[in-house]
Amino acid sequence: PGPITLKNAWRLAADPASEVVCAIDDRAWVFRVGLEEREIGTPPRSSEVLGSFVKLGMHHVFGGIDHVLFVIALLLAAAQSSREKSLAQGLKSMAAVVTGFTVGHSFTLIAAGLDLIRDEPRITESIIALSIVVVGAENYFRREIRWRVLTATLFGLVHGFGFADVLRDMALPKDRLAVCLVSFNLG
């Protein structure tokens, strides 16, 4: 807790123009003769980290056209099949589809984020595109669509890998990795 100060204990006596560069959180801090201490600020609180990853998760869902198209395609079928049912049953079917997709997506995202599972991004991205086509074709050619929750969950597993590669490139803080992944999934 509190502000962090970097101090250079190595005296820069060899050359008055020499510099030492230290990189922290994608920012460079330069130490020169006469400037051997730098205030780098206060680390974010857990609530700030949680909030930023919830926002990132929301942006991922609404900004990722692949997810939006896929969920719309899943929901169209749920809406069509629930026409003969009550509103409550239709909403229950739609909630089950979205929950199935979210559970699948969250599972692989967390597993890949924790480095428990590795994927091949080219294959994953191809399967994500194929999943949109498959669900669209299923909506068009089949009148009654069964097992929609299972379809949503299985393709949710694949879609989760798609963003896990992005999270891996972000170099998440190891001490807050679980908080980051859970808050992203909440978003």
GROMACS .gro file of C-alpha atoms in nm:
model
  187
    1PRO     CA    1   0.000   0.000   0.000
    2GLY     CA    2   0.111   0.352  -0.068
    3PRO     CA    3   0.338   0.511  -0.327
    4ILE     CA    4   0.634   0.318  -0.467
    5THR     CA    5   0.974   0.477  -0.514
    6LEU     CA    6   1.244   0.322  -0.729
    7LYS     CA    7   1.595   0.387  -0.606
    8ASN     CA    8   1.913   0.324  -0.801
    9ALA     CA    9   2.176   0.192  -0.561
   10TRP     CA   10   2.442   0.174  -0.831
   11ARG     CA   11   2.636   0.499  -0.847
   12LEU     CA   12   2.671   0.628  -1.200
   13ALA     CA   13   3.027   0.760  -1.152
   14ALA     CA   14   3.184   0.602  -1.461
   15ASP     CA   15   3.038   0.838  -1.720
   16PRO     CA   16   2.830   1.149  -1.639
   17ALA     CA   17   2.614   1.086  -1.949
   18SER     CA   18   2.535   0.722  -1.862
   19GLU     CA   19   2.177   0.612  -1.801
   20VAL     CA   20   2.007   0.311  -1.649
   21VAL     CA   21   1.665   0.222  -1.790
   22CYS     CA   22   1.410   0.023  -1.594
   23ALA     CA   23   1.078  -0.092  -1.749
   24ILE     CA   24   0.773  -0.139  -1.528
   25ASP     CA   25   0.417  -0.185  -1.654
   26ASP     CA   26   0.512  -0.085  -2.010
   27ARG     CA   27   0.667   0.243  -1.894
   28ALA     CA   28   1.037   0.323  -1.904
   29TRP     CA   29   1.206   0.489  -1.607
   30VAL     CA   30   1.547   0.646  -1.673
   31PHE     CA   31   1.807   0.699  -1.401
   32ARG     CA   32   2.090   0.948  -1.462
   33VAL     CA   33   2.358   1.104  -1.250
   34GLY     CA   34   2.182   1.338  -1.011
   35LEU     CA   35   1.847   1.160  -1.061
   36GLU     CA   36   1.875   0.832  -0.875
   37GLU     CA   37   1.523   0.807  -0.737
   38ARG     CA   38   1.182   0.800  -0.912
   39GLU     CA   39   0.828   0.804  -0.775
   40ILE     CA   40   0.627   0.561  -0.987
   41GLY     CA   41   0.298   0.599  -0.807
   42THR     CA   42   0.067   0.377  -0.610
   43PRO     CA   43  -0.023   0.029  -0.733
   44PRO     CA   44  -0.392  -0.012  -0.818
   45ARG     CA   45  -0.619  -0.153  -0.549
   46SER     CA   46  -0.787  -0.487  -0.612
   47SER     CA   47  -1.121  -0.310  -0.663
   48GLU     CA   48  -0.967  -0.097  -0.940
   49VAL     CA   49  -0.823  -0.407  -1.106
   50LEU     CA   50  -1.160  -0.582  -1.075
   51GLY     CA   51  -1.343  -0.285  -1.227
   52SER     CA   52  -1.103  -0.251  -1.520
   53PHE     CA   53  -1.133  -0.620  -1.609
   54VAL     CA   54  -1.514  -0.617  -1.579
   55LYS     CA   55  -1.514  -0.326  -1.829
   56LEU     CA   56  -1.269  -0.515  -2.052
   57GLY     CA   57  -1.498  -0.822  -2.045
   58MET     CA   58  -1.801  -0.613  -2.140
   59HIS     CA   59  -1.606  -0.450  -2.423
   60HIS     CA   60  -1.498  -0.796  -2.541
   61VAL     CA   61  -1.857  -0.920  -2.563
   62PHE     CA   62  -2.007  -0.613  -2.727
   63GLY     CA   63  -1.700  -0.528  -2.936
   64GLY     CA   64  -1.635  -0.882  -3.060
   65ILE     CA   65  -1.854  -0.921  -3.368
   66ASP     CA   66  -1.793  -1.298  -3.369
   67HIS     CA   67  -1.949  -1.335  -3.023
   68VAL     CA   68  -2.237  -1.102  -3.100
   69LEU     CA   69  -2.325  -1.280  -3.427
   70PHE     CA   70  -2.294  -1.622  -3.268
   71VAL     CA   71  -2.514  -1.540  -2.969
   72ILE     CA   72  -2.772  -1.371  -3.196
   73ALA     CA   73  -2.781  -1.682  -3.415
   74LEU     CA   74  -2.827  -1.900  -3.107
   75LEU     CA   75  -3.101  -1.675  -2.970
   76LEU     CA   76  -3.287  -1.660  -3.301
   77ALA     CA   77  -3.333  -2.034  -3.292
   78ALA     CA   78  -3.439  -2.023  -2.928
   79ALA     CA   79  -3.690  -1.748  -3.009
   80GLN     CA   80  -3.828  -1.937  -3.310
   81SER     CA   81  -3.871  -2.261  -3.120
   82SER     CA   82  -4.040  -2.084  -2.828
   83ARG     CA   83  -4.317  -1.925  -3.037
   84GLU     CA   84  -4.553  -2.203  -2.940
   85LYS     CA   85  -4.450  -2.176  -2.574
   86SER     CA   86  -4.525  -1.917  -2.312
   87LEU     CA   87  -4.313  -1.604  -2.274
   88ALA     CA   88  -4.164  -1.740  -1.951
   89GLN     CA   89  -4.060  -2.067  -2.121
   90GLY     CA   90  -3.910  -1.873  -2.414
   91LEU     CA   91  -3.709  -1.649  -2.182
   92LYS     CA   92  -3.596  -1.956  -1.987
   93SER     CA   93  -3.475  -2.118  -2.311
   94MET     CA   94  -3.290  -1.803  -2.413
   95ALA     CA   95  -3.129  -1.769  -2.068
   96ALA     CA   96  -3.016  -2.132  -2.084
   97VAL     CA   97  -2.852  -2.076  -2.424
   98VAL     CA   98  -2.668  -1.764  -2.310
   99THR     CA   99  -2.563  -1.937  -1.985
  100GLY     CA  100  -2.434  -2.241  -2.177
  101PHE     CA  101  -2.224  -2.021  -2.404
  102THR     CA  102  -2.093  -1.819  -2.107
  103VAL     CA  103  -2.001  -2.129  -1.906
  104GLY     CA  104  -1.813  -2.281  -2.201
  105HIS     CA  105  -1.641  -1.953  -2.284
  106SER     CA  106  -1.544  -1.891  -1.920
  107PHE     CA  107  -1.408  -2.243  -1.871
  108THR     CA  108  -1.161  -2.233  -2.159
  109LEU     CA  109  -1.074  -1.870  -2.100
  110ILE     CA  110  -0.978  -1.940  -1.739
  111ALA     CA  111  -0.802  -2.268  -1.821
  112ALA     CA  112  -0.601  -2.108  -2.101
  113GLY     CA  113  -0.539  -1.793  -1.893
  114LEU     CA  114  -0.391  -2.009  -1.618
  115ASP     CA  115  -0.187  -2.189  -1.886
  116LEU     CA  116  -0.353  -2.524  -1.815
  117ILE     CA  117  -0.457  -2.562  -2.181
  118ARG     CA  118  -0.285  -2.439  -2.499
  119ASP     CA  119  -0.446  -2.393  -2.838
  120GLU     CA  120  -0.343  -2.312  -3.193
  121PRO     CA  121  -0.485  -1.963  -3.267
  122ARG     CA  122  -0.524  -2.020  -3.643
  123ILE     CA  123  -0.734  -2.330  -3.585
  124THR     CA  124  -0.935  -2.164  -3.308
  125GLU     CA  125  -1.019  -1.859  -3.520
  126SER     CA  126  -1.124  -2.084  -3.809
  127ILE     CA  127  -1.353  -2.288  -3.583
  128ILE     CA  128  -1.505  -1.968  -3.441
  129ALA     CA  129  -1.593  -1.853  -3.794
  130LEU     CA  130  -1.725  -2.200  -3.877
  131SER     CA  131  -1.941  -2.200  -3.562
  132ILE     CA  132  -2.129  -1.892  -3.686
  133VAL     CA  133  -2.192  -2.061  -4.023
  134VAL     CA  134  -2.299  -2.391  -3.862
  135VAL     CA  135  -2.548  -2.227  -3.627
  136GLY     CA  136  -2.682  -2.007  -3.909
  137ALA     CA  137  -2.730  -2.311  -4.133
  138GLU     CA  138  -2.890  -2.503  -3.849
  139ASN     CA  139  -3.132  -2.215  -3.795
  140TYR     CA  140  -3.225  -2.209  -4.164
  141PHE     CA  141  -3.259  -2.582  -4.234
  142ARG     CA  142  -3.402  -2.716  -3.909
  143ARG     CA  143  -3.746  -2.626  -3.785
  144GLU     CA  144  -3.710  -2.771  -3.433
  145ILE     CA  145  -3.366  -2.722  -3.285
  146ARG     CA  146  -3.278  -2.954  -3.003
  147TRP     CA  147  -2.970  -2.954  -2.791
  148ARG     CA  148  -2.921  -2.580  -2.846
  149VAL     CA  149  -2.772  -2.537  -2.497
  150LEU     CA  150  -2.516  -2.810  -2.570
  151THR     CA  151  -2.427  -2.646  -2.902
  152ALA     CA  152  -2.388  -2.311  -2.727
  153THR     CA  153  -2.167  -2.463  -2.457
  154LEU     CA  154  -1.942  -2.651  -2.699
  155PHE     CA  155  -1.890  -2.354  -2.926
  156GLY     CA  156  -1.851  -2.134  -2.616
  157LEU     CA  157  -1.551  -2.351  -2.529
  158VAL     CA  158  -1.395  -2.266  -2.865
  159HIS     CA  159  -1.480  -1.896  -2.846
  160GLY     CA  160  -1.312  -1.880  -2.502
  161PHE     CA  161  -0.984  -1.986  -2.658
  162GLY     CA  162  -1.012  -1.695  -2.900
  163PHE     CA  163  -0.972  -1.435  -2.627
  164ALA     CA  164  -0.737  -1.640  -2.410
  165ASP     CA  165  -0.459  -1.569  -2.660
  166VAL     CA  166  -0.522  -1.195  -2.623
  167LEU     CA  167  -0.515  -1.221  -2.243
  168ARG     CA  168  -0.193  -1.422  -2.257
  169ASP     CA  169  -0.030  -1.142  -2.459
  170MET     CA  170  -0.137  -0.888  -2.197
  171ALA     CA  171   0.106  -1.036  -1.940
  172LEU     CA  172  -0.147  -1.031  -1.656
  173PRO     CA  173  -0.009  -0.982  -1.305
  174LYS     CA  174   0.060  -1.327  -1.159
  175ASP     CA  175  -0.044  -1.226  -0.808
  176ARG     CA  176  -0.388  -1.112  -0.931
  177LEU     CA  177  -0.439  -1.353  -1.220
  178ALA     CA  178  -0.745  -1.525  -1.073
  179VAL     CA  179  -0.908  -1.189  -0.988
  180CYS     CA  180  -0.842  -1.063  -1.341
  181LEU     CA  181  -0.987  -1.373  -1.508
  182VAL     CA  182  -1.295  -1.393  -1.286
  183SER     CA  183  -1.371  -1.021  -1.320
  184PHE     CA  184  -1.325  -1.040  -1.698
  185ASN     CA  185  -1.577  -1.324  -1.709
  186LEU     CA  186  -1.820  -1.127  -1.493
  187GLY     CA  187  -1.805  -0.850  -1.753
   0.00000   0.00000   0.00000
